[in-house]
Amino acid sequence: MAHNLHQCQVLVKKAVAAGARALFLPEASDYIARSPAETIALARSVQDSEFVKGLQHEARSAKLPINVGIHEPAQGGEKVKNTLIWIDERGDIVQRYQKLHLFDVDIEGGPVLKESKSVEKGMEILPPFDTPVGRVGLTICFDLRFPEISLALKRQNAQIITFPSAFTVPTGQAHWEVLLRARAIETQSYVVAAAQAGAHNETRVSYGHSLIVSPWGEVVAALGAGGHEPEIATADINLDLLEKVRREMPLLRRTDVYPVV
């Protein structure tokens, strides 16, 4: 975790140098373990996590809000929570979202991952909240495949929807960009998808290719599969464009025919 904290500190410095008003980091930025047992053993509360406390210090020093995915212990100690926290410019944790949809897959010729073995599923959508870059709605990784959560956030006037992730290579190659662009288009929102990249251990590799997508579905910033040093992608969040898209193409739901999401 000390190595991951250092990597994030590098990204903070790059974000400050670029003039960013907020930094969005990937899912599980603290660690990705080799096994469910190791995932549980490594989890720490935010009060005891040197990783989290280190990022709180960075946010406070740089006066830069940081959105970061972490693990937290679940009640009973038999599982963890996959959470996304918002650390404000004072270094305080002011928002927390717990991942709703867990990644249980068995892909022929690809990875077998059962997140539910070690992770407790979340039970609620966090309402969008105001930030220096706009009104943000939080989701995590596999939530991307379920448009209902994004539509619910849009209904509550989210302007930016996050999808911090650690996508596998096969699923990333097949679905990553198309799903992110679809979520942006159908919600007419900015989508920010910070992605883990490269090898974590001998059995786990993440796809990378972080993206920022406009409310029109245009990719406005992108990274690659990862290199020796962590990278950032930056983009201007143009809320006037967002309002223009929503005004000129109003998406009026037929809730007299199908349920409200």
PDB file of C-alpha atoms in Angstrom:
ATOM      1  CA  MET A   1       0.000   0.000   0.000  1.00  0.00           C
ATOM      2  CA  ALA A   2       2.939   2.343   0.573  1.00  0.00           C
ATOM      3  CA  HIS A   3       3.864   1.925  -3.101  1.00  0.00           C
ATOM      4  CA  ASN A   4       0.291   2.694  -4.183  1.00  0.00           C
ATOM      5  CA  LEU A   5       0.224   5.773  -1.963  1.00  0.00           C
ATOM      6  CA  HIS A   6       3.423   6.982  -3.592  1.00  0.00           C
ATOM      7  CA  GLN A   7       1.900   6.455  -7.031  1.00  0.00           C
ATOM      8  CA  CYS A   8      -1.144   8.500  -6.015  1.00  0.00           C
ATOM      9  CA  GLN A   9       1.081  11.232  -4.600  1.00  0.00           C
ATOM     10  CA  VAL A  10       2.759  11.471  -8.003  1.00  0.00           C
ATOM     11  CA  LEU A  11      -0.688  11.899  -9.567  1.00  0.00           C
ATOM     12  CA  VAL A  12      -1.588  14.628  -7.087  1.00  0.00           C
ATOM     13  CA  LYS A  13       1.534  16.568  -8.075  1.00  0.00           C
ATOM     14  CA  LYS A  14       0.676  16.136 -11.763  1.00  0.00           C
ATOM     15  CA  ALA A  15      -2.911  17.236 -11.167  1.00  0.00           C
ATOM     16  CA  VAL A  16      -1.786  20.364  -9.334  1.00  0.00           C
ATOM     17  CA  ALA A  17       0.719  21.178 -12.083  1.00  0.00           C
ATOM     18  CA  ALA A  18      -2.039  20.799 -14.683  1.00  0.00           C
ATOM     19  CA  GLY A  19      -4.324  23.163 -12.769  1.00  0.00           C
ATOM     20  CA  ALA A  20      -6.932  20.484 -12.036  1.00  0.00           C
ATOM     21  CA  ARG A  21      -9.760  21.360  -9.660  1.00  0.00           C
ATOM     22  CA  ALA A  22     -10.329  17.733  -8.600  1.00  0.00           C
ATOM     23  CA  LEU A  23      -8.492  14.416  -8.942  1.00  0.00           C
ATOM     24  CA  PHE A  24     -10.327  11.181  -9.739  1.00  0.00           C
ATOM     25  CA  LEU A  25      -8.425   7.977  -8.902  1.00  0.00           C
ATOM     26  CA  PRO A  26      -9.337   4.350  -9.755  1.00  0.00           C
ATOM     27  CA  GLU A  27     -11.262   1.675  -7.911  1.00  0.00           C
ATOM     28  CA  ALA A  28      -9.260  -0.147  -5.231  1.00  0.00           C
ATOM     29  CA  SER A  29      -6.392   2.319  -5.410  1.00  0.00           C
ATOM     30  CA  ASP A  30      -5.101   1.124  -2.034  1.00  0.00           C
ATOM     31  CA  TYR A  31      -4.442  -2.473  -3.176  1.00  0.00           C
ATOM     32  CA  ILE A  32      -5.536  -5.364  -5.363  1.00  0.00           C
ATOM     33  CA  ALA A  33      -4.862  -8.619  -3.556  1.00  0.00           C
ATOM     34  CA  ARG A  34      -3.980 -12.098  -4.798  1.00  0.00           C
ATOM     35  CA  SER A  35      -6.912 -13.824  -3.076  1.00  0.00           C
ATOM     36  CA  PRO A  36     -10.157 -13.151  -1.198  1.00  0.00           C
ATOM     37  CA  ALA A  37      -8.394 -13.960   2.081  1.00  0.00           C
ATOM     38  CA  GLU A  38      -5.650 -11.433   1.391  1.00  0.00           C
ATOM     39  CA  THR A  39      -8.250  -8.822   0.369  1.00  0.00           C
ATOM     40  CA  ILE A  40      -9.895  -9.174   3.780  1.00  0.00           C
ATOM     41  CA  ALA A  41      -6.626  -9.295   5.723  1.00  0.00           C
ATOM     42  CA  LEU A  42      -5.313  -6.056   4.202  1.00  0.00           C
ATOM     43  CA  ALA A  43      -8.431  -3.945   4.801  1.00  0.00           C
ATOM     44  CA  ARG A  44      -8.174  -1.090   7.291  1.00  0.00           C
ATOM     45  CA  SER A  45     -10.641   1.485   8.533  1.00  0.00           C
ATOM     46  CA  VAL A  46     -10.110   4.981   7.166  1.00  0.00           C
ATOM     47  CA  GLN A  47      -8.941   6.032  10.629  1.00  0.00           C
ATOM     48  CA  ASP A  48      -6.222   3.360  10.575  1.00  0.00           C
ATOM     49  CA  SER A  49      -5.326   3.357   6.894  1.00  0.00           C
ATOM     50  CA  GLU A  50      -1.975   4.988   6.155  1.00  0.00           C
ATOM     51  CA  PHE A  51      -3.064   5.107   2.511  1.00  0.00           C
ATOM     52  CA  VAL A  52      -6.214   7.112   3.248  1.00  0.00           C
ATOM     53  CA  LYS A  53      -4.519   9.361   5.800  1.00  0.00           C
ATOM     54  CA  GLY A  54      -1.768  10.027   3.279  1.00  0.00           C
ATOM     55  CA  LEU A  55      -4.284  11.127   0.645  1.00  0.00           C
ATOM     56  CA  GLN A  56      -6.122  13.278   3.168  1.00  0.00           C
ATOM     57  CA  HIS A  57      -2.849  15.037   3.834  1.00  0.00           C
ATOM     58  CA  GLU A  58      -2.260  15.486   0.092  1.00  0.00           C
ATOM     59  CA  ALA A  59      -5.753  16.902  -0.440  1.00  0.00           C
ATOM     60  CA  ARG A  60      -5.299  19.322   2.455  1.00  0.00           C
ATOM     61  CA  SER A  61      -1.831  20.443   1.378  1.00  0.00           C
ATOM     62  CA  ALA A  62      -2.770  20.896  -2.284  1.00  0.00           C
ATOM     63  CA  LYS A  63      -6.309  22.161  -1.547  1.00  0.00           C
ATOM     64  CA  LEU A  64      -7.411  19.574  -4.101  1.00  0.00           C
ATOM     65  CA  PRO A  65     -10.486  17.332  -3.729  1.00  0.00           C
ATOM     66  CA  ILE A  66      -9.640  13.662  -4.311  1.00  0.00           C
ATOM     67  CA  ASN A  67     -12.066  10.896  -5.278  1.00  0.00           C
ATOM     68  CA  VAL A  68     -10.521   7.499  -4.592  1.00  0.00           C
ATOM     69  CA  GLY A  69     -11.571   3.854  -4.413  1.00  0.00           C
ATOM     70  CA  ILE A  70     -10.539   1.912  -1.310  1.00  0.00           C
ATOM     71  CA  HIS A  71     -11.327  -1.183   0.760  1.00  0.00           C
ATOM     72  CA  GLU A  72     -12.900  -0.888   4.199  1.00  0.00           C
ATOM     73  CA  PRO A  73     -13.670  -3.641   6.710  1.00  0.00           C
ATOM     74  CA  ALA A  74     -17.272  -4.860   6.740  1.00  0.00           C
ATOM     75  CA  GLN A  75     -19.109  -5.663   9.929  1.00  0.00           C
ATOM     76  CA  GLY A  76     -18.159  -9.079  11.270  1.00  0.00           C
ATOM     77  CA  GLY A  77     -14.735  -9.103   9.635  1.00  0.00           C
ATOM     78  CA  GLU A  78     -15.600 -11.799   7.089  1.00  0.00           C
ATOM     79  CA  LYS A  79     -15.782  -9.440   4.101  1.00  0.00           C
ATOM     80  CA  VAL A  80     -14.745  -5.944   3.050  1.00  0.00           C
ATOM     81  CA  LYS A  81     -16.545  -3.002   1.504  1.00  0.00           C
ATOM     82  CA  ASN A  82     -15.488  -1.761  -1.932  1.00  0.00           C
ATOM     83  CA  THR A  83     -16.006   1.953  -1.420  1.00  0.00           C
ATOM     84  CA  LEU A  84     -15.414   5.240  -3.162  1.00  0.00           C
ATOM     85  CA  ILE A  85     -14.714   8.225  -0.942  1.00  0.00           C
ATOM     86  CA  TRP A  86     -14.661  11.951  -1.662  1.00  0.00           C
ATOM     87  CA  ILE A  87     -11.942  13.783   0.238  1.00  0.00           C
ATOM     88  CA  ASP A  88     -12.558  17.525   0.105  1.00  0.00           C
ATOM     89  CA  GLU A  89      -9.951  20.288  -0.133  1.00  0.00           C
ATOM     90  CA  ARG A  90      -9.729  20.410   3.672  1.00  0.00           C
ATOM     91  CA  GLY A  91      -8.748  16.740   3.767  1.00  0.00           C
ATOM     92  CA  ASP A  92     -12.079  15.573   5.201  1.00  0.00           C
ATOM     93  CA  ILE A  93     -13.971  12.516   3.948  1.00  0.00           C
ATOM     94  CA  VAL A  94     -17.350  14.040   3.139  1.00  0.00           C
ATOM     95  CA  GLN A  95     -18.960  11.421   0.862  1.00  0.00           C
ATOM     96  CA  ARG A  96     -18.828   7.632   0.663  1.00  0.00           C
ATOM     97  CA  TYR A  97     -20.378   5.211  -1.845  1.00  0.00           C
ATOM     98  CA  GLN A  98     -20.335   1.420  -1.485  1.00  0.00           C
ATOM     99  CA  LYS A  99     -20.283  -0.603  -4.718  1.00  0.00           C
ATOM    100  CA  LEU A 100     -23.705  -2.051  -5.556  1.00  0.00           C
ATOM    101  CA  HIS A 101     -22.927  -4.582  -8.294  1.00  0.00           C
ATOM    102  CA  LEU A 102     -20.208  -7.147  -7.572  1.00  0.00           C
ATOM    103  CA  PHE A 103     -18.002  -8.640 -10.282  1.00  0.00           C
ATOM    104  CA  ASP A 104     -18.593 -12.397 -10.430  1.00  0.00           C
ATOM    105  CA  VAL A 105     -17.409 -13.759 -13.773  1.00  0.00           C
ATOM    106  CA  ASP A 106     -16.021 -16.937 -15.307  1.00  0.00           C
ATOM    107  CA  ILE A 107     -14.860 -16.083 -18.822  1.00  0.00           C
ATOM    108  CA  GLU A 108     -13.739 -18.954 -21.037  1.00  0.00           C
ATOM    109  CA  GLY A 109     -10.067 -18.452 -21.759  1.00  0.00           C
ATOM    110  CA  GLY A 110     -10.047 -15.459 -19.432  1.00  0.00           C
ATOM    111  CA  PRO A 111     -10.242 -14.582 -15.761  1.00  0.00           C
ATOM    112  CA  VAL A 112     -12.365 -16.221 -13.097  1.00  0.00           C
ATOM    113  CA  LEU A 113     -13.211 -13.591 -10.493  1.00  0.00           C
ATOM    114  CA  LYS A 114     -15.735 -13.849  -7.662  1.00  0.00           C
ATOM    115  CA  GLU A 115     -15.819 -10.503  -5.909  1.00  0.00           C
ATOM    116  CA  SER A 116     -18.741 -11.626  -3.758  1.00  0.00           C
ATOM    117  CA  LYS A 117     -16.460 -14.073  -1.932  1.00  0.00           C
ATOM    118  CA  SER A 118     -14.735 -11.212  -0.157  1.00  0.00           C
ATOM    119  CA  VAL A 119     -16.848  -8.104  -0.729  1.00  0.00           C
ATOM    120  CA  GLU A 120     -20.117  -7.000   0.862  1.00  0.00           C
ATOM    121  CA  LYS A 121     -22.504  -5.421  -1.639  1.00  0.00           C
ATOM    122  CA  GLY A 122     -23.774  -1.898  -1.119  1.00  0.00           C
ATOM    123  CA  MET A 123     -27.462  -1.253  -0.552  1.00  0.00           C
ATOM    124  CA  GLU A 124     -28.124   2.302  -1.745  1.00  0.00           C
ATOM    125  CA  ILE A 125     -27.365   4.881  -4.403  1.00  0.00           C
ATOM    126  CA  LEU A 126     -25.581   7.916  -2.992  1.00  0.00           C
ATOM    127  CA  PRO A 127     -27.364  11.117  -4.081  1.00  0.00           C
ATOM    128  CA  PRO A 128     -25.234  13.417  -6.264  1.00  0.00           C
ATOM    129  CA  PHE A 129     -23.391  16.177  -4.418  1.00  0.00           C
ATOM    130  CA  ASP A 130     -21.901  19.544  -5.317  1.00  0.00           C
ATOM    131  CA  THR A 131     -18.153  19.855  -5.913  1.00  0.00           C
ATOM    132  CA  PRO A 132     -15.825  22.478  -7.430  1.00  0.00           C
ATOM    133  CA  VAL A 133     -16.191  20.772 -10.830  1.00  0.00           C
ATOM    134  CA  GLY A 134     -19.944  20.164 -10.816  1.00  0.00           C
ATOM    135  CA  ARG A 135     -22.578  17.930  -9.296  1.00  0.00           C
ATOM    136  CA  VAL A 136     -21.027  14.457  -8.981  1.00  0.00           C
ATOM    137  CA  GLY A 137     -22.670  11.019  -8.828  1.00  0.00           C
ATOM    138  CA  LEU A 138     -20.563   8.064  -7.732  1.00  0.00           C
ATOM    139  CA  THR A 139     -20.525   4.511  -9.091  1.00  0.00           C
ATOM    140  CA  ILE A 140     -17.776   1.864  -9.298  1.00  0.00           C
ATOM    141  CA  CYS A 141     -16.562  -0.395 -12.130  1.00  0.00           C
ATOM    142  CA  PHE A 142     -19.119  -3.223 -12.656  1.00  0.00           C
ATOM    143  CA  ASP A 143     -21.916  -0.729 -11.939  1.00  0.00           C
ATOM    144  CA  LEU A 144     -21.128   0.487 -15.471  1.00  0.00           C
ATOM    145  CA  ARG A 145     -23.078  -2.447 -16.937  1.00  0.00           C
ATOM    146  CA  PHE A 146     -26.294  -1.418 -15.181  1.00  0.00           C
ATOM    147  CA  PRO A 147     -27.699   1.797 -16.685  1.00  0.00           C
ATOM    148  CA  GLU A 148     -30.337   2.082 -13.985  1.00  0.00           C
ATOM    149  CA  ILE A 149     -27.895   3.547 -11.470  1.00  0.00           C
ATOM    150  CA  SER A 150     -26.661   6.206 -13.911  1.00  0.00           C
ATOM    151  CA  LEU A 151     -30.209   7.107 -14.895  1.00  0.00           C
ATOM    152  CA  ALA A 152     -31.140   7.431 -11.228  1.00  0.00           C
ATOM    153  CA  LEU A 153     -28.201   9.787 -10.694  1.00  0.00           C
ATOM    154  CA  LYS A 154     -29.169  11.840 -13.760  1.00  0.00           C
ATOM    155  CA  ARG A 155     -32.730  12.112 -12.435  1.00  0.00           C
ATOM    156  CA  GLN A 156     -31.187  13.706  -9.332  1.00  0.00           C
ATOM    157  CA  ASN A 157     -29.338  16.175 -11.587  1.00  0.00           C
ATOM    158  CA  ALA A 158     -25.878  14.624 -11.622  1.00  0.00           C
ATOM    159  CA  GLN A 159     -23.624  16.453 -14.081  1.00  0.00           C
ATOM    160  CA  ILE A 160     -20.603  14.159 -13.737  1.00  0.00           C
ATOM    161  CA  ILE A 161     -20.810  10.398 -13.189  1.00  0.00           C
ATOM    162  CA  THR A 162     -17.740   8.466 -12.101  1.00  0.00           C
ATOM    163  CA  PHE A 163     -16.760   4.920 -13.037  1.00  0.00           C
ATOM    164  CA  PRO A 164     -13.421   4.257 -11.313  1.00  0.00           C
ATOM    165  CA  SER A 165     -12.455   0.759 -12.360  1.00  0.00           C
ATOM    166  CA  ALA A 166     -10.067  -2.167 -12.519  1.00  0.00           C
ATOM    167  CA  PHE A 167     -11.448  -3.781 -15.690  1.00  0.00           C
ATOM    168  CA  THR A 168      -9.953  -7.047 -16.896  1.00  0.00           C
ATOM    169  CA  VAL A 169      -8.215  -6.977 -20.268  1.00  0.00           C
ATOM    170  CA  PRO A 170     -10.752  -9.190 -22.135  1.00  0.00           C
ATOM    171  CA  THR A 171     -13.799  -7.281 -20.888  1.00  0.00           C
ATOM    172  CA  GLY A 172     -12.066  -3.953 -21.344  1.00  0.00           C
ATOM    173  CA  GLN A 173     -11.150  -4.659 -24.944  1.00  0.00           C
ATOM    174  CA  ALA A 174     -14.708  -5.718 -25.710  1.00  0.00           C
ATOM    175  CA  HIS A 175     -16.857  -3.293 -23.731  1.00  0.00           C
ATOM    176  CA  TRP A 176     -15.050  -0.495 -21.855  1.00  0.00           C
ATOM    177  CA  GLU A 177     -15.295   2.464 -24.211  1.00  0.00           C
ATOM    178  CA  VAL A 178     -18.680   1.619 -25.696  1.00  0.00           C
ATOM    179  CA  LEU A 179     -20.281   1.300 -22.252  1.00  0.00           C
ATOM    180  CA  LEU A 180     -18.772   4.555 -20.995  1.00  0.00           C
ATOM    181  CA  ARG A 181     -19.899   6.458 -24.071  1.00  0.00           C
ATOM    182  CA  ALA A 182     -23.375   4.926 -23.775  1.00  0.00           C
ATOM    183  CA  ARG A 183     -23.690   6.021 -20.144  1.00  0.00           C
ATOM    184  CA  ALA A 184     -22.613   9.554 -21.087  1.00  0.00           C
ATOM    185  CA  ILE A 185     -25.040   9.745 -24.011  1.00  0.00           C
ATOM    186  CA  GLU A 186     -28.076   8.357 -22.223  1.00  0.00           C
ATOM    187  CA  THR A 187     -27.580  10.567 -19.146  1.00  0.00           C
ATOM    188  CA  GLN A 188     -26.251  13.594 -21.071  1.00  0.00           C
ATOM    189  CA  SER A 189     -23.565  13.850 -18.415  1.00  0.00           C
ATOM    190  CA  TYR A 190     -19.805  13.912 -18.242  1.00  0.00           C
ATOM    191  CA  VAL A 191     -18.358  10.495 -17.474  1.00  0.00           C
ATOM    192  CA  VAL A 192     -15.036  10.237 -15.648  1.00  0.00           C
ATOM    193  CA  ALA A 193     -13.515   6.755 -15.655  1.00  0.00           C
ATOM    194  CA  ALA A 194     -10.169   6.455 -13.876  1.00  0.00           C
ATOM    195  CA  ALA A 195      -8.804   2.979 -14.556  1.00  0.00           C
ATOM    196  CA  GLN A 196      -6.186   0.731 -13.022  1.00  0.00           C
ATOM    197  CA  ALA A 197      -3.602  -0.284 -15.638  1.00  0.00           C
ATOM    198  CA  GLY A 198      -1.126  -3.123 -15.968  1.00  0.00           C
ATOM    199  CA  ALA A 199      -0.117  -6.105 -13.856  1.00  0.00           C
ATOM    200  CA  HIS A 200      -0.941  -6.201 -10.141  1.00  0.00           C
ATOM    201  CA  ASN A 201       0.436  -9.685  -9.490  1.00  0.00           C
ATOM    202  CA  GLU A 202       1.059 -12.921 -11.354  1.00  0.00           C
ATOM    203  CA  THR A 203      -2.659 -13.561 -11.949  1.00  0.00           C
ATOM    204  CA  ARG A 204      -4.267 -10.127 -12.295  1.00  0.00           C
ATOM    205  CA  VAL A 205      -3.845  -7.516 -15.027  1.00  0.00           C
ATOM    206  CA  SER A 206      -6.057  -4.444 -15.496  1.00  0.00           C
ATOM    207  CA  TYR A 207      -7.005  -2.970 -18.843  1.00  0.00           C
ATOM    208  CA  GLY A 208      -6.300   0.710 -18.190  1.00  0.00           C
ATOM    209  CA  HIS A 209      -7.441   3.219 -20.855  1.00  0.00           C
ATOM    210  CA  SER A 210      -8.848   5.860 -18.514  1.00  0.00           C
ATOM    211  CA  LEU A 211     -11.403   8.043 -20.284  1.00  0.00           C
ATOM    212  CA  ILE A 212     -13.315  11.274 -19.875  1.00  0.00           C
ATOM    213  CA  VAL A 213     -16.439  11.466 -22.038  1.00  0.00           C
ATOM    214  CA  SER A 214     -18.590  14.516 -22.773  1.00  0.00           C
ATOM    215  CA  PRO A 215     -22.414  14.673 -22.503  1.00  0.00           C
ATOM    216  CA  TRP A 216     -22.479  14.303 -26.307  1.00  0.00           C
ATOM    217  CA  GLY A 217     -20.587  11.009 -26.066  1.00  0.00           C
ATOM    218  CA  GLU A 218     -17.279  12.372 -27.318  1.00  0.00           C
ATOM    219  CA  VAL A 219     -14.071  11.070 -25.742  1.00  0.00           C
ATOM    220  CA  VAL A 220     -12.369  14.280 -24.621  1.00  0.00           C
ATOM    221  CA  ALA A 221      -9.394  12.711 -22.812  1.00  0.00           C
ATOM    222  CA  ALA A 222      -7.870   9.245 -22.821  1.00  0.00           C
ATOM    223  CA  LEU A 223      -4.888   7.296 -21.535  1.00  0.00           C
ATOM    224  CA  GLY A 224      -3.390   4.016 -22.687  1.00  0.00           C
ATOM    225  CA  ALA A 225      -2.674   0.640 -21.143  1.00  0.00           C
ATOM    226  CA  GLY A 226      -0.193   2.008 -18.619  1.00  0.00           C
ATOM    227  CA  GLY A 227       3.545   2.534 -18.431  1.00  0.00           C
ATOM    228  CA  HIS A 228       6.308   2.851 -15.879  1.00  0.00           C
ATOM    229  CA  GLU A 229       4.934   6.034 -14.323  1.00  0.00           C
ATOM    230  CA  PRO A 230       1.335   6.904 -13.405  1.00  0.00           C
ATOM    231  CA  GLU A 231      -0.395   9.335 -15.751  1.00  0.00           C
ATOM    232  CA  ILE A 232      -3.327  11.713 -15.619  1.00  0.00           C
ATOM    233  CA  ALA A 233      -5.832  12.740 -18.254  1.00  0.00           C
ATOM    234  CA  THR A 234      -7.384  16.195 -17.995  1.00  0.00           C
ATOM    235  CA  ALA A 235     -10.409  17.834 -19.564  1.00  0.00           C
ATOM    236  CA  ASP A 236     -12.471  20.975 -19.109  1.00  0.00           C
ATOM    237  CA  ILE A 237     -15.914  20.298 -17.632  1.00  0.00           C
ATOM    238  CA  ASN A 238     -18.126  22.590 -19.693  1.00  0.00           C
ATOM    239  CA  LEU A 239     -21.427  22.829 -17.845  1.00  0.00           C
ATOM    240  CA  ASP A 240     -22.772  25.228 -20.470  1.00  0.00           C
ATOM    241  CA  LEU A 241     -22.312  22.462 -23.045  1.00  0.00           C
ATOM    242  CA  LEU A 242     -24.054  20.013 -20.725  1.00  0.00           C
ATOM    243  CA  GLU A 243     -27.059  22.306 -20.362  1.00  0.00           C
ATOM    244  CA  LYS A 244     -27.118  22.934 -24.118  1.00  0.00           C
ATOM    245  CA  VAL A 245     -27.193  19.192 -24.863  1.00  0.00           C
ATOM    246  CA  ARG A 246     -29.973  18.610 -22.350  1.00  0.00           C
ATOM    247  CA  ARG A 247     -31.966  21.605 -23.569  1.00  0.00           C
ATOM    248  CA  GLU A 248     -31.708  20.848 -27.277  1.00  0.00           C
ATOM    249  CA  MET A 249     -32.379  17.113 -26.962  1.00  0.00           C
ATOM    250  CA  PRO A 250     -34.638  16.633 -23.925  1.00  0.00           C
ATOM    251  CA  LEU A 251     -34.874  12.975 -22.922  1.00  0.00           C
ATOM    252  CA  LEU A 252     -38.456  12.815 -21.665  1.00  0.00           C
ATOM    253  CA  ARG A 253     -39.056   9.492 -19.977  1.00  0.00           C
ATOM    254  CA  ARG A 254     -42.354   7.711 -20.680  1.00  0.00           C
ATOM    255  CA  THR A 255     -42.951   6.877 -17.051  1.00  0.00           C
ATOM    256  CA  ASP A 256     -46.624   6.394 -17.848  1.00  0.00           C
ATOM    257  CA  VAL A 257     -45.515   3.258 -19.738  1.00  0.00           C
ATOM    258  CA  TYR A 258     -42.441   2.021 -17.801  1.00  0.00           C
ATOM    259  CA  PRO A 259     -41.283   2.535 -14.208  1.00  0.00           C
ATOM    260  CA  VAL A 260     -39.306   5.499 -12.965  1.00  0.00           C
ATOM    261  CA  VAL A 261     -35.645   4.594 -12.506  1.00  0.00           C
TER     262      VAL A 261
END
